[in-house]
């Protein structure tokens, strides 16, 4: 015999009370004087025996009645252990997605669901428990408690169809076994439609944990805009209620700014951050809805000098030197006839300037440089070998044609491109546009950055390859001195470094390419507090490629470390897919049994039919023994 509430059995100590009353009579007798008591002796002996018997019977009836009441409250039941494992096959899916962290009566619906599972007596010795990121197959009831307590939230959310498919594979193949799938979820509405299919092989029981008040405010995204002397941090929040949102901005643990987000401003605000100081940013809002989306982590890029190499002839020796100032760039010039090709792979930007014919080795190394995501600016010589140029250009889906000897003005600038953001604070309309005397005809599928008045390209971009189609006609200055070329080349150089982004989202395969070489034996790792993780990585030449896979599950700042050196700070955030609290009405989607707690689902569907509950018998016993006591008191003399 087992008990649903064994704690009530402690009340059995109370049966000592009737025993004390029986063995220690506290009734006071009054003495009556009689003249002659001889005729009472026989009656006294007989009554004494009847009185003792009556007291014993009353005592036992009280003890049995009290014991029956205590047993009834502890709800005893009998289990046929021989049939238990073969009759019921129960799979529980517990949705541990981030949306389940919303509070209901000062407790998250996820914690409340875990408590329900722990307080439920399942009619089987083995249960299979599924979550979004883990599976626990055929675990014993005694193991369930420790497993449930250790389950935490996961950003990896399975679809309903995926849960059903996984469960169908785990169910017993025996036709005699009754199969039940308890699907515990808030059934949040996502982009994909919920598809619930009926399956005659098992009973699907949906237990809806939709909160009664679905209110939430969250930081949706940020933008870190690169200005000339500082960064502009633009913060975008969302809310489904009208109250102001209080926001705080921290640099690590130090508060550096506060703001109030208003609905009239679309819950946006901005801050100005200095470039001279590395910011390890954390944005926090005050909200009583979901907690995971109240923080957003970011960091400002590290300021590193950019390596630029010009490969050219004698005519192009110093024309770009004044563009790449020493405090931001390492600039070098090499004559194409005397270059050591190993130096190519140490650069961020290479400028090929007015070389009439490229050697096969130079073309091969430039192609390898492009494959490693290096940046190239190609300025062809107007008398250069077109067929030779095309051997390099074909790798970038570009082809030069014949020279057009027609004077043209360069009249269009793509101000929206990142390379012009630092150079132009606004669109310039009265710019003194330069001209060219002749230019190459070109076939391409790239992006036009500078164009002629007839919309033909002067500068095109294809990935990290930039091609000028002509030389600017200015007798008083070099190509690199033109007021249009200076901001263009500078902007390309400033954007040639593979700087890590201000932030990344977890649970997506983020690919980083960083400009350092750790060697074949050394691996970089991510470190945060007591957590160390070695990501997938590949080192080629002076570049290291890193993939941040789905093993990273916690938001925050991570240090990218090689041996004892900190290379970068990476900021990882939970994605906001679950922040919009819209839920499916599961009853309208399916006719399958839907409940709001596990206990009612088991009771109404009689899953616990194999449990022989006998507490009602003890209630009956208590009534019978109390009735016996009343009869003894009334009719037994």
XYZ file of C-alpha atoms in Angstrom:
637
model
C 0.000 0.000 0.000
C 1.206 3.478 -0.918
C 0.061 6.942 0.088
C -0.481 10.128 -1.926
C -0.048 12.283 1.209
C 2.107 10.267 3.610
C 2.717 13.356 5.765
C -0.748 12.873 7.333
C 0.450 9.593 8.864
C 2.253 11.625 11.523
C -1.206 12.217 12.983
C -1.239 8.561 14.096
C 0.571 9.743 17.209
C -2.762 11.259 18.249
C -4.175 7.782 19.058
C -2.298 8.000 22.314
C -5.009 10.372 23.573
C -7.816 7.742 23.826
C -5.346 5.374 25.500
C -4.489 7.958 28.140
C -8.173 8.600 28.767
C -8.791 4.836 29.095
C -5.983 3.995 31.488
C -6.268 7.097 33.651
C -9.861 7.733 34.609
C -10.348 11.304 35.734
C -14.019 10.839 36.808
C -14.680 11.664 40.489
C -17.060 9.345 42.409
C -19.395 10.582 45.124
C -19.858 8.315 48.218
C -23.419 7.419 49.135
C -24.093 5.728 52.517
C -26.346 2.671 52.662
C -27.614 0.820 55.789
C -26.949 -2.601 54.303
C -24.997 -3.344 51.080
C -24.900 -7.100 51.277
C -27.589 -7.533 48.617
C -25.498 -5.381 46.161
C -22.353 -7.520 46.151
C -23.470 -9.904 43.441
C -24.723 -7.044 41.245
C -21.443 -5.120 41.789
C -19.301 -8.017 40.542
C -21.465 -8.542 37.487
C -21.568 -4.824 36.555
C -17.820 -4.465 36.971
C -17.182 -7.104 34.281
C -19.745 -5.529 31.893
C -18.266 -2.048 32.486
C -14.707 -3.167 31.640
C -15.911 -4.873 28.450
C -17.845 -1.747 27.429
C -14.840 0.508 27.991
C -12.562 -1.774 25.969
C -15.059 -1.913 23.078
C -15.462 1.901 23.105
C -11.671 2.331 23.222
C -11.124 0.099 20.204
C -13.962 1.720 18.236
C -12.412 5.145 18.860
C -8.924 3.951 17.949
C -10.147 2.331 14.739
C -12.273 5.387 13.836
C -9.379 7.826 14.408
C -6.942 5.596 12.501
C -9.389 5.278 9.600
C -9.807 9.065 9.403
C -6.015 9.576 9.334
C -5.581 6.918 6.647
C -8.390 8.464 4.581
C -6.631 11.868 4.591
C -3.316 10.293 3.504
C -5.144 8.755 0.488
C -3.763 5.210 0.308
C -3.748 3.246 -2.941
C -2.638 -0.156 -4.175
C -0.514 -0.655 -7.294
C -0.294 -3.821 -9.300
C 3.447 -3.608 -10.001
C 3.362 -6.566 -12.377
C 1.018 -4.753 -14.756
C 2.306 -1.272 -14.228
C 5.210 -1.329 -16.663
C 3.277 -3.042 -19.439
C -0.020 -1.148 -19.238
C 0.957 2.546 -19.310
C 3.584 4.210 -21.495
C 3.751 7.912 -20.591
C 5.828 10.575 -22.355
C 5.889 14.102 -20.918
C 6.966 17.013 -23.082
C 7.848 20.032 -20.926
C 8.267 23.234 -22.906
C 11.308 24.974 -21.401
C 11.457 27.791 -23.934
C 12.164 31.331 -22.759
C 8.533 32.426 -23.109
C 7.679 30.057 -20.228
C 9.592 32.364 -17.858
C 6.700 34.828 -17.633
C 5.358 35.276 -14.092
C 1.938 34.102 -12.959
C 1.118 34.749 -9.262
C 4.766 35.686 -8.593
C 6.022 32.395 -10.039
C 7.082 31.564 -13.574
C 4.733 29.221 -15.432
C 7.774 27.037 -16.074
C 8.495 26.603 -12.352
C 4.809 25.969 -11.676
C 4.759 23.280 -14.380
C 7.790 21.574 -12.846
C 6.075 21.529 -9.448
C 2.968 19.974 -10.975
C 5.025 17.155 -12.439
C 6.752 16.518 -9.108
C 3.459 16.477 -7.190
C 1.761 14.073 -9.610
C 1.755 10.314 -9.010
C 2.117 8.692 -12.391
C 0.832 5.116 -12.772
C 4.055 3.731 -14.174
C 7.518 2.969 -12.899
C 9.225 4.528 -15.926
C 8.541 7.850 -17.628
C 10.094 9.494 -20.678
C 10.668 13.235 -20.283
C 11.304 15.487 -23.286
C 12.371 19.129 -23.341
C 13.486 21.409 -26.155
C 17.144 20.505 -25.712
C 17.263 17.191 -23.779
C 15.648 13.757 -23.616
C 15.381 11.502 -20.560
C 14.183 8.062 -21.635
C 12.592 5.525 -19.277
C 13.552 7.237 -16.029
C 12.301 5.951 -12.683
C 9.932 7.976 -10.523
C 12.699 8.417 -7.942
C 14.997 9.953 -10.591
C 12.354 12.335 -11.889
C 12.692 14.807 -9.016
C 16.412 15.459 -9.421
C 16.087 15.671 -13.224
C 13.167 18.106 -13.111
C 14.952 20.364 -10.599
C 18.000 20.623 -12.879
C 16.096 21.523 -16.064
C 16.693 25.115 -17.131
C 15.432 27.307 -19.956
C 16.488 26.710 -23.543
C 16.447 29.031 -26.539
C 16.166 26.056 -28.874
C 12.394 25.562 -29.211
C 10.979 22.484 -30.912
C 7.926 22.793 -33.114
C 4.776 20.855 -32.204
C 5.320 18.594 -35.186
C 8.902 17.852 -34.098
C 7.739 16.872 -30.602
C 5.067 14.557 -32.022
C 7.554 12.916 -34.399
C 10.089 12.404 -31.630
C 7.481 10.972 -29.250
C 6.128 8.511 -31.798
C 9.622 7.073 -32.181
C 10.016 6.653 -28.411
C 6.677 4.992 -27.649
C 6.565 1.264 -26.957
C 5.784 -0.889 -30.000
C 3.499 -3.170 -27.977
C -0.178 -2.945 -28.977
C -1.263 -3.940 -25.464
C 0.404 -0.888 -23.934
C -1.694 2.224 -23.407
C 0.285 5.227 -24.605
C -0.117 8.824 -23.442
C 1.699 12.014 -24.481
C 1.336 14.912 -22.047
C 2.160 18.077 -24.012
C 2.850 20.917 -21.528
C 3.369 24.283 -23.249
C 2.147 27.871 -23.483
C 1.591 27.291 -27.234
C 3.070 30.628 -28.193
C 2.228 31.734 -31.724
C 5.274 31.818 -33.998
C 5.775 32.237 -37.717
C 4.938 28.598 -38.425
C 1.390 27.325 -37.986
C 0.716 24.683 -35.374
C -0.102 21.330 -36.937
C -1.558 18.749 -34.548
C -2.509 15.438 -36.051
C -4.578 12.687 -34.488
C -2.886 9.345 -33.968
C -4.886 6.329 -32.873
C -1.801 4.652 -31.400
C -1.569 7.045 -28.441
C -3.601 9.596 -26.478
C -2.421 13.187 -26.897
C -3.206 15.418 -23.925
C -2.435 19.126 -24.341
C -1.922 21.069 -21.113
C -2.072 24.780 -21.879
C 0.020 27.108 -19.732
C -0.980 30.351 -21.415
C -0.594 33.209 -18.866
C -3.656 35.184 -17.828
C -1.828 38.524 -18.363
C 0.516 38.529 -21.356
C 2.335 41.860 -20.960
C 5.970 42.414 -21.859
C 8.452 45.128 -22.757
C 11.807 44.269 -24.280
C 14.917 45.633 -25.994
C 14.412 44.637 -29.609
C 17.722 45.665 -31.188
C 20.468 48.287 -31.196
C 22.490 50.078 -33.862
C 26.043 51.283 -33.277
C 26.697 53.999 -35.861
C 30.294 54.893 -36.650
C 30.759 58.670 -36.600
C 33.931 60.659 -37.213
C 34.897 61.169 -33.550
C 32.452 58.923 -31.664
C 29.800 56.214 -31.847
C 26.069 56.859 -31.836
C 24.202 54.097 -29.988
C 20.574 53.824 -31.138
C 18.337 51.624 -28.942
C 14.992 50.235 -30.090
C 12.544 48.726 -27.568
C 9.010 47.349 -27.893
C 6.113 47.046 -25.472
C 2.481 45.915 -25.466
C 1.486 48.324 -22.711
C 1.539 52.127 -22.621
C 3.733 52.848 -19.596
C 7.140 54.499 -19.869
C 10.097 52.118 -19.780
C 13.042 53.032 -17.586
C 16.380 52.211 -19.239
C 19.921 52.126 -17.825
C 23.204 51.902 -19.735
C 26.261 50.325 -18.100
C 29.908 50.058 -19.045
C 30.638 46.699 -17.419
C 29.233 47.367 -13.904
C 29.414 51.184 -14.018
C 26.254 53.162 -14.788
C 26.988 55.637 -17.592
C 23.513 56.697 -18.718
C 19.760 56.578 -18.073
C 16.724 57.281 -20.215
C 12.924 56.957 -20.293
C 11.420 55.263 -23.332
C 8.028 56.623 -24.342
C 5.402 55.252 -26.679
C 5.236 58.626 -28.439
C 8.905 58.139 -29.419
C 8.318 54.518 -30.499
C 10.296 53.432 -27.435
C 13.627 54.565 -28.927
C 16.539 56.498 -27.464
C 20.184 57.163 -28.284
C 23.520 57.762 -26.540
C 26.866 59.157 -27.731
C 29.846 56.949 -26.860
C 33.527 57.937 -27.186
C 35.862 56.149 -29.581
C 38.815 56.695 -27.296
C 37.504 54.254 -24.684
C 36.502 50.602 -25.054
C 32.877 50.193 -23.927
C 31.727 46.835 -22.563
C 28.064 47.742 -22.798
C 25.009 46.363 -21.027
C 21.538 47.868 -21.516
C 18.904 47.105 -18.865
C 15.193 47.963 -18.740
C 12.703 47.631 -15.877
C 9.865 45.266 -16.765
C 7.616 42.741 -14.987
C 7.086 40.507 -18.031
C 9.713 38.181 -19.444
C 13.144 38.605 -17.883
C 15.488 37.205 -20.559
C 14.899 40.135 -22.961
C 15.405 42.930 -20.398
C 19.162 42.971 -21.019
C 21.170 43.583 -24.162
C 24.951 43.179 -24.387
C 27.250 44.963 -26.854
C 30.776 46.311 -27.112
C 32.489 48.995 -29.128
C 35.150 47.779 -31.613
C 38.801 47.793 -30.595
C 40.774 50.485 -32.413
C 43.535 48.704 -34.331
C 45.851 50.042 -36.982
C 45.000 48.879 -40.501
C 47.730 47.543 -42.785
C 47.652 48.982 -46.325
C 50.000 48.046 -49.168
C 50.215 49.749 -52.557
C 51.733 47.677 -55.377
C 52.581 49.798 -58.387
C 55.141 51.363 -60.649
C 57.299 54.384 -60.095
C 54.504 56.795 -61.052
C 52.270 55.691 -58.169
C 54.890 55.603 -55.427
C 53.495 58.157 -52.957
C 50.078 59.226 -54.210
C 48.144 57.438 -51.400
C 50.573 58.050 -48.556
C 48.789 61.207 -47.368
C 45.408 59.420 -47.210
C 46.452 56.727 -44.748
C 47.517 58.680 -41.684
C 49.869 57.046 -39.188
C 47.561 57.010 -36.140
C 45.095 54.677 -37.934
C 47.085 52.890 -40.654
C 50.342 51.094 -41.368
C 51.070 52.196 -44.952
C 53.670 50.686 -47.246
C 54.544 50.874 -50.958
C 56.218 48.125 -53.015
C 57.266 48.202 -56.633
C 55.577 45.345 -58.472
C 58.939 44.155 -59.819
C 60.567 43.803 -56.384
C 57.759 42.569 -54.146
C 58.059 39.643 -51.708
C 54.677 37.915 -52.029
C 54.635 36.775 -48.388
C 53.952 40.376 -47.359
C 50.586 40.288 -49.178
C 48.966 38.065 -46.536
C 49.852 40.463 -43.711
C 47.721 43.254 -45.214
C 44.121 44.343 -44.748
C 44.004 46.366 -47.990
C 46.050 46.085 -51.192
C 45.963 48.770 -53.889
C 47.051 47.723 -57.393
C 47.968 51.042 -58.977
C 48.606 51.517 -62.696
C 50.564 48.381 -63.519
C 50.437 47.730 -67.264
C 50.810 43.972 -66.968
C 50.392 41.694 -63.941
C 52.666 38.683 -63.494
C 51.164 35.199 -63.135
C 52.520 34.901 -59.596
C 51.023 38.245 -58.562
C 47.604 37.241 -59.987
C 47.753 33.926 -58.123
C 48.616 35.546 -54.773
C 46.008 38.280 -55.206
C 43.404 35.614 -55.871
C 44.448 33.788 -52.674
C 44.275 37.097 -50.795
C 40.705 37.619 -52.012
C 39.783 34.067 -50.978
C 40.935 34.948 -47.461
C 38.539 37.925 -47.511
C 41.239 40.483 -48.139
C 40.269 43.813 -49.742
C 41.695 44.939 -53.106
C 41.447 48.259 -54.954
C 42.355 47.835 -58.626
C 43.285 50.949 -60.627
C 44.120 49.866 -64.204
C 46.600 51.707 -66.351
C 44.844 53.361 -69.289
C 47.378 51.718 -71.622
C 47.346 48.412 -69.789
C 46.907 44.892 -71.193
C 43.132 44.226 -71.032
C 43.439 40.471 -71.564
C 46.024 40.319 -68.773
C 43.777 42.309 -66.419
C 40.842 40.015 -67.116
C 42.801 37.014 -65.788
C 42.453 38.591 -62.345
C 39.058 40.205 -62.858
C 37.316 37.025 -63.995
C 37.625 35.648 -60.466
C 35.416 38.542 -59.372
C 32.870 38.233 -62.225
C 34.192 41.369 -63.946
C 35.400 41.819 -67.500
C 37.049 44.868 -69.090
C 36.283 45.756 -72.712
C 37.762 48.385 -74.965
C 38.672 51.943 -74.005
C 36.091 54.665 -74.728
C 37.879 57.965 -75.626
C 35.012 60.157 -74.402
C 35.154 62.857 -71.731
C 32.670 62.180 -68.921
C 31.755 63.760 -65.586
C 31.443 61.681 -62.421
C 28.143 62.937 -61.007
C 26.704 60.244 -58.727
C 27.865 59.069 -55.277
C 26.280 56.186 -53.368
C 26.051 58.032 -50.034
C 24.285 55.090 -48.376
C 27.348 52.854 -48.669
C 29.359 52.297 -45.434
C 32.625 53.618 -46.933
C 31.132 57.144 -47.167
C 29.558 57.305 -43.695
C 32.595 58.879 -42.019
C 33.430 61.110 -44.965
C 30.028 62.672 -45.603
C 27.682 63.604 -42.745
C 24.962 64.451 -45.305
C 24.271 64.197 -49.028
C 26.339 66.755 -50.939
C 24.592 68.341 -53.913
C 26.971 71.159 -54.901
C 30.088 68.985 -55.095
C 32.599 69.913 -57.803
C 32.552 66.624 -59.666
C 35.730 65.553 -61.513
C 35.905 64.222 -65.047
C 37.693 61.527 -67.012
C 38.975 61.736 -70.594
C 38.580 58.035 -71.368
C 37.379 54.961 -69.561
C 37.070 51.184 -69.866
C 33.809 49.608 -70.910
C 32.930 46.960 -68.375
C 30.697 43.949 -67.800
C 29.868 43.212 -64.165
C 27.174 42.306 -61.660
C 28.567 44.379 -58.818
C 27.431 47.440 -56.885
C 28.050 50.929 -58.337
C 29.574 53.354 -55.816
C 30.532 56.182 -58.209
C 28.830 56.714 -61.568
C 29.010 58.928 -64.621
C 26.226 61.204 -65.752
C 25.030 58.443 -68.122
C 24.811 56.045 -65.120
C 27.805 53.980 -66.298
C 30.134 52.943 -63.442
C 33.324 54.737 -62.477
C 33.827 52.635 -59.313
C 32.229 49.247 -58.743
C 32.269 46.905 -55.769
C 32.008 43.135 -55.935
C 32.400 41.728 -52.446
C 35.783 43.009 -51.286
C 37.038 43.833 -54.753
C 36.886 47.488 -55.923
C 37.611 48.525 -59.525
C 38.039 52.020 -60.977
C 37.276 52.141 -64.704
C 39.344 55.257 -65.496
C 41.902 57.833 -64.365
C 40.669 61.244 -63.211
C 41.818 64.054 -65.525
C 43.528 66.696 -63.381
C 46.834 68.099 -64.532
C 47.589 69.644 -61.125
C 47.219 66.546 -58.953
C 47.663 62.768 -58.808
C 44.834 60.268 -58.812
C 45.147 59.902 -55.036
C 44.867 63.643 -54.414
C 41.400 64.126 -55.918
C 38.776 65.368 -53.382
C 36.517 62.522 -54.547
C 39.149 59.780 -54.472
C 40.530 60.672 -51.017
C 37.330 59.901 -49.010
C 36.601 56.911 -51.243
C 39.967 55.194 -50.772
C 40.046 56.166 -47.082
C 36.581 54.701 -46.557
C 37.525 51.435 -48.281
C 40.621 51.197 -46.088
C 38.715 51.928 -42.873
C 36.227 49.156 -43.681
C 38.820 46.595 -44.795
C 39.381 45.161 -41.292
C 37.239 42.224 -40.218
C 36.142 43.857 -36.986
C 33.773 41.761 -34.849
C 30.266 43.146 -34.748
C 28.987 45.030 -31.712
C 26.868 41.988 -30.793
C 25.748 38.535 -31.957
C 22.690 36.408 -31.307
C 22.862 33.013 -29.660
C 21.625 29.827 -31.348
C 22.748 30.968 -34.784
C 25.925 29.826 -36.534
C 27.837 33.106 -36.352
C 30.941 33.134 -38.532
C 33.793 35.443 -37.568
C 36.952 36.114 -39.510
C 39.618 37.814 -37.451
C 42.955 39.239 -38.548
C 45.350 37.201 -36.443
C 47.193 33.937 -36.764
C 47.288 31.628 -33.747
C 49.408 28.966 -35.444
C 48.553 25.330 -35.954
C 49.099 24.230 -32.353
C 47.286 27.021 -30.520
C 43.499 27.370 -30.359
C 41.457 30.357 -29.267
C 38.748 29.895 -26.653
C 35.813 31.864 -25.318
C 35.781 32.504 -21.590
C 33.083 33.852 -19.282
C 33.210 33.533 -15.498
C 33.586 29.778 -14.856
C 32.784 28.793 -18.442
C 35.380 27.999 -21.128
C 34.493 26.993 -24.670
C 36.665 26.202 -27.688
C 34.790 27.099 -30.895
C 35.230 25.552 -34.331
C 38.140 27.371 -35.962
C 40.455 27.345 -38.944
C 43.658 29.308 -39.463
C 44.918 30.116 -42.958
C 47.840 32.462 -43.518
C 47.222 35.407 -41.148
C 43.459 34.884 -40.833
C 41.517 32.872 -38.283
C 37.943 31.805 -38.993
C 35.704 31.025 -36.019
C 32.192 29.545 -35.910
C 30.095 30.119 -32.800
C 27.716 27.166 -32.788
C 24.641 26.320 -30.688
C 26.642 25.088 -27.695
C 26.737 28.660 -26.420
C 23.469 29.099 -24.526
C 23.921 31.982 -22.082
C 23.887 35.675 -22.971
C 26.706 37.962 -21.841
C 30.211 39.183 -22.611
C 32.775 36.558 -23.636
C 36.537 37.068 -23.896
C 38.221 35.614 -26.977
C 41.535 34.323 -25.580
C 44.634 32.873 -27.206
C 46.879 31.366 -24.532
C 46.955 34.190 -21.978
C 46.226 37.046 -24.414
C 42.763 38.567 -24.771
C 42.138 39.175 -28.467
C 38.566 40.474 -28.513
C 35.389 40.823 -26.492
C 32.309 39.182 -28.018
C 28.820 40.129 -26.849
C 26.122 37.460 -27.212
C 22.382 37.976 -26.761
C 19.229 35.878 -26.721
C 17.258 36.401 -29.908
C 13.878 38.082 -29.518
C 11.737 35.435 -31.262
C 9.786 34.694 -28.080
C 9.396 38.252 -26.794
C 6.094 38.957 -28.563
C 3.476 37.310 -26.342
C 0.792 36.079 -28.733
C -0.652 32.622 -28.125
C -2.588 30.002 -30.033
C -6.029 29.015 -28.826
C -5.313 25.319 -28.745
C -8.978 24.369 -28.353
C -9.800 25.977 -31.684
C -6.946 24.223 -33.442
C -7.748 20.695 -32.337
C -10.474 18.592 -30.792
C -7.872 16.770 -28.681
C -8.289 16.830 -24.896
C -6.986 20.134 -23.497
C -6.512 20.837 -19.795
C -4.831 23.449 -17.634
C -3.105 21.179 -15.125
C -1.747 17.640 -15.076
C -3.934 16.417 -12.218
C -7.184 17.121 -14.044
C -5.871 15.547 -17.230
C -5.048 12.290 -15.445
C -8.347 12.280 -13.580
C -10.632 12.992 -16.525
C -8.883 10.614 -18.885
C -8.573 7.911 -16.197
C -4.901 7.310 -16.891
C -4.607 6.352 -13.243
C -7.163 3.504 -13.583
C -4.551 0.926 -12.620
C -4.182 2.610 -9.240
C -6.584 0.992 -6.786
C -7.499 3.929 -4.560
C -8.830 2.702 -1.216
C -9.152 5.928 0.784
C -12.953 5.833 0.426
C -12.982 2.512 2.243
C -11.264 4.106 5.216
C -13.886 6.867 5.276
C -16.512 4.126 5.426
C -14.615 2.354 8.220
C -14.425 5.597 10.223
C -18.199 6.109 9.942
C -18.878 2.486 10.937
C -16.642 2.642 14.015
C -18.141 5.969 15.114
C -21.600 4.443 14.755
C -20.513 1.432 16.842
C -19.251 3.777 19.549
C -22.595 5.615 19.669
C -24.483 2.313 19.933
C -22.210 1.124 22.727
C -22.716 4.331 24.660
C -26.465 4.258 24.220
C -27.508 0.611 24.495
C -24.702 -1.246 26.264
C -25.413 -1.111 30.011
